[in-house]
Coordinates of C-alpha atoms in Angstrom, one line a residue:
M187 CA 6.1 -3.6 -2.4
K188 CA 9.2 -4.8 0.0
G189 CA 8.5 -8.6 -1.8
T190 CA 11.6 -9.9 1.3
D191 CA 11.1 -12.7 3.6
D192 CA 11.7 -10.8 6.0
A193 CA 8.4 -8.6 5.1
K194 CA 6.3 -7.4 7.6
S195 CA 8.5 -9.0 10.5
R196 CA 6.2 -8.4 13.1
L197 CA 3.0 -10.2 12.1
Q198 CA 3.4 -13.1 14.8
L199 CA 3.0 -16.1 12.1
P200 CA 5.4 -18.4 10.5
A201 CA 7.1 -16.9 8.2
S202 CA 6.4 -19.3 5.1
V203 CA 2.3 -18.0 6.9
R204 CA 3.0 -13.9 6.5
S205 CA 4.7 -14.2 3.2
R206 CA 1.2 -15.8 2.2
V207 CA -1.1 -13.2 4.4
V208 CA 2.1 -10.5 2.3
D209 CA 0.6 -11.6 -0.5
A210 CA -2.9 -12.1 0.0
M211 CA -3.2 -8.8 1.0
A212 CA -0.9 -7.0 -2.2
A213 CA -3.6 -9.3 -4.3
D214 CA -6.5 -7.1 -2.4
T215 CA -5.8 -4.0 -2.1
L216 CA -4.5 -4.1 -6.0
D217 CA -8.1 -5.4 -6.3
A218 CA -9.3 -2.1 -4.9
V219 CA -6.9 0.7 -7.0
L220 CA -7.3 -1.7 -10.6
A221 CA -10.8 -1.2 -10.0
A222 CA -10.8 2.6 -8.9
G223 CA -12.4 4.6 -12.6
E224 CA -10.1 7.5 -12.0
V225 CA -6.9 4.6 -12.6
T226 CA -5.1 5.0 -16.2
R227 CA -2.1 2.9 -14.5
V228 CA -0.9 0.6 -12.0
S229 CA 2.4 -0.1 -11.0
L230 CA 4.3 -2.1 -8.6
L231 CA 7.5 -0.8 -7.0
T232 CA 9.8 -3.3 -5.6
S233 CA 13.5 -4.3 -4.6
R234 CA 13.2 -7.0 -5.8
P235 CA 13.7 -8.7 -9.4
G236 CA 12.2 -11.9 -10.3
L237 CA 9.1 -10.6 -8.0
R238 CA 5.8 -11.9 -9.0
V239 CA 2.8 -9.6 -9.2
P240 CA 0.4 -11.5 -6.5
H241 CA -3.3 -10.7 -9.0
A242 CA -5.2 -12.2 -11.5
S243 CA -5.1 -9.8 -13.5
A244 CA -1.2 -9.6 -13.4
A245 CA -1.5 -7.6 -17.5
D246 CA -2.6 -4.7 -15.4
V247 CA 0.4 -3.9 -13.4
D248 CA 3.6 -3.0 -14.8
V249 CA 6.1 -4.5 -11.6
I250 CA 9.2 -2.0 -11.1
V251 CA 12.1 -3.1 -9.9
Q252 CA 14.1 0.2 -8.4
P253 CA 17.8 -0.3 -8.1
Q254 CA 19.9 -1.4 -5.9
A255 CA 21.6 1.1 -4.4
L256 CA 18.8 3.0 -3.4
R257 CA 17.7 1.7 0.1
T258 CA 15.2 3.3 0.8
L259 CA 11.2 4.3 0.0
D260 CA 11.6 7.2 -0.2
Q261 CA 14.7 6.8 -2.7
A262 CA 13.0 4.3 -4.4
L263 CA 9.4 6.4 -5.1
S264 CA 11.4 9.9 -5.8
W265 CA 13.4 7.4 -8.6
F266 CA 10.4 5.9 -9.6
A267 CA 8.2 9.3 -10.0
S268 CA 11.7 11.1 -12.3
S269 CA 12.2 8.2 -14.6
H270 CA 8.5 6.5 -14.5
T271 CA 6.4 9.3 -15.4
H272 CA 5.2 11.8 -17.1
A273 CA 6.4 15.4 -16.2
S274 CA 2.6 16.3 -16.1
S275 CA 1.1 13.5 -15.4
A276 CA -0.6 13.1 -11.6
L277 CA 1.4 10.5 -9.1
A278 CA -0.7 8.7 -6.3
V279 CA 1.0 6.2 -3.6
V280 CA -0.6 3.0 -2.4
M281 CA 1.0 0.8 0.6
P282 CA 0.6 -2.9 0.0
D283 CA -0.8 -3.6 3.2
L284 CA -4.0 -2.3 3.1
P285 CA -7.0 -5.8 3.3
A286 CA -10.0 -4.1 3.5
L287 CA -9.2 -1.1 1.0
R288 CA -12.4 -0.4 -0.7
T289 CA -12.2 0.7 -4.5
G290 CA -14.8 3.6 -3.4
S291 CA -12.4 4.1 -1.2
V292 CA -9.9 4.9 -3.1
T293 CA -11.5 6.9 -5.9
T294 CA -13.1 9.1 -3.3
F295 CA -9.8 9.3 -2.1
L296 CA -8.8 10.2 -5.3
Q297 CA -11.4 13.4 -6.3
T298 CA -10.7 14.7 -3.3
A299 CA -6.4 15.0 -3.3
A300 CA -7.1 16.1 -7.1
R301 CA -7.9 19.7 -5.4
H302 CA -4.7 19.4 -3.4
R303 CA -1.5 19.6 -4.5
S304 CA 0.1 16.9 -2.6
A305 CA -1.8 14.9 -0.1
M306 CA -2.4 11.7 2.4
V307 CA -4.9 9.3 4.4
T308 CA -3.1 8.9 7.2
D309 CA -3.4 5.5 9.4
C310 CA -5.7 3.9 11.4
G311 CA -2.7 5.3 15.1
G312 CA -2.6 8.8 13.3
D313 CA 1.2 8.0 12.7
G314 CA 1.6 6.3 9.4
T315 CA 0.8 7.3 6.1
T316 CA -1.8 4.7 3.8
M317 CA -2.4 7.0 1.0
L318 CA -0.1 10.2 -0.4
T319 CA -0.3 11.9 -4.2
S320 CA 1.0 14.0 -5.7
S321 CA 0.8 16.6 -8.9
P322 CA 2.5 16.8 -10.5
A323 CA 3.6 13.2 -9.9
G324 CA 7.6 14.6 -10.0
D325 CA 7.0 17.1 -7.2
I326 CA 6.7 14.2 -5.1
R327 CA 8.2 14.5 -1.4
P328 CA 8.1 10.8 0.6
R329 CA 8.6 10.6 4.1
F330 CA 7.7 7.2 5.3
G331 CA 9.2 5.8 8.3
V332 CA 8.6 6.6 11.4
H333 CA 6.7 9.4 11.8
S334 CA 5.4 9.7 8.3
A335 CA 1.8 11.2 8.7
A336 CA 3.9 13.9 10.8
A337 CA 6.1 15.0 8.6
H338 CA 4.3 14.4 5.5
L339 CA 2.6 17.4 7.0
A340 CA 5.3 19.8 7.8
A341 CA 6.7 19.1 4.3
G342 CA 2.7 20.3 3.5
V343 CA 0.7 17.6 2.1
V344 CA -2.9 18.2 2.8
P345 CA -4.4 15.2 5.6
V346 CA -8.1 13.3 3.6
V347 CA -10.0 12.6 5.7
S348 CA -10.6 8.3 4.3
S349 CA -13.3 5.4 5.9
A350 CA -12.2 3.6 8.5
D351 CA -10.7 0.8 5.5
A352 CA -8.6 3.5 3.8
R353 CA -6.4 4.0 7.2
R354 CA -6.3 0.4 8.4
D355 CA -2.6 -1.1 7.4
V356 CA -1.7 -4.5 8.5
D357 CA 1.4 -4.8 9.6
T358 CA 0.8 -7.0 14.2
T359 CA -2.0 -9.6 13.8
H360 CA -4.2 -7.2 16.0
D361 CA -4.7 -4.9 12.7
L362 CA -5.1 -7.7 10.9
A363 CA -7.9 -8.8 12.8
H364 CA -8.9 -5.0 13.0
A365 CA -9.4 -5.3 9.5
R366 CA -11.1 -8.3 9.0
A367 CA -13.9 -7.2 11.0
L368 CA -13.9 -3.6 8.5
G369 CA -14.2 -6.7 6.0
L370 CA -11.1 -8.0 3.8
G371 CA -10.8 -8.2 0.7
P372 CA -12.0 -11.6 -0.9
H373 CA -7.7 -12.7 -1.4
T374 CA -6.7 -12.1 2.2
R375 CA -10.8 -13.4 3.4
A376 CA -10.3 -16.9 1.4
L377 CA -6.2 -17.0 2.6
L378 CA -7.6 -16.9 6.6
A379 CA -9.8 -19.3 5.7
Q380 CA -7.9 -22.4 4.0
L381 CA -4.7 -21.7 7.2
D382 CA -8.2 -21.9 9.9
L383 CA -6.2 -18.5 11.2
T384 CA -9.7 -16.7 11.3
R385 CA -10.1 -18.4 15.2
S386 CA -7.4 -17.1 15.9
L387 CA -8.0 -12.7 14.5
Q388 CA -11.3 -13.1 16.8

């Protein structure tokens, strides 16, 4: 989780509102992941010291602050895999902007991904990656960024067919409207209602 004021800058909302939406989306993503039976440990990787976990069950989440020298998500994930996971464990990376994500989708993906050394879910546009696994964790070779789906595919990552809620990441208000149509998690849904943003997303 980026955890900085410029997070989701393409989401055309006032900065103070955008930061609250980002936190709510992360909370709904965490809800879905924490409830998945295959998940034994959840860590939130961030570049911002002092970041609070946007979730009521914060005790169930380890906040890991990456070294400042690591400038990219790929570098941070590789560092995390080498320093914070067991050599033989499996690692799943989930982007924190999946407000419509359902626990069943997480479970199904992890069960299917377990058959492969590395697997992924591509986003709704087919260009990005919303979830990535590696077994063992230390073998992860992340390729996040522009055209990450193609880069991961070229690196041998197996694409797994998933439902729309697992593929609907949110970068723009259009994406958020689509996520709302799929069914937002309770944190994002309540915040949009509180801020009276529901109509603007119709």
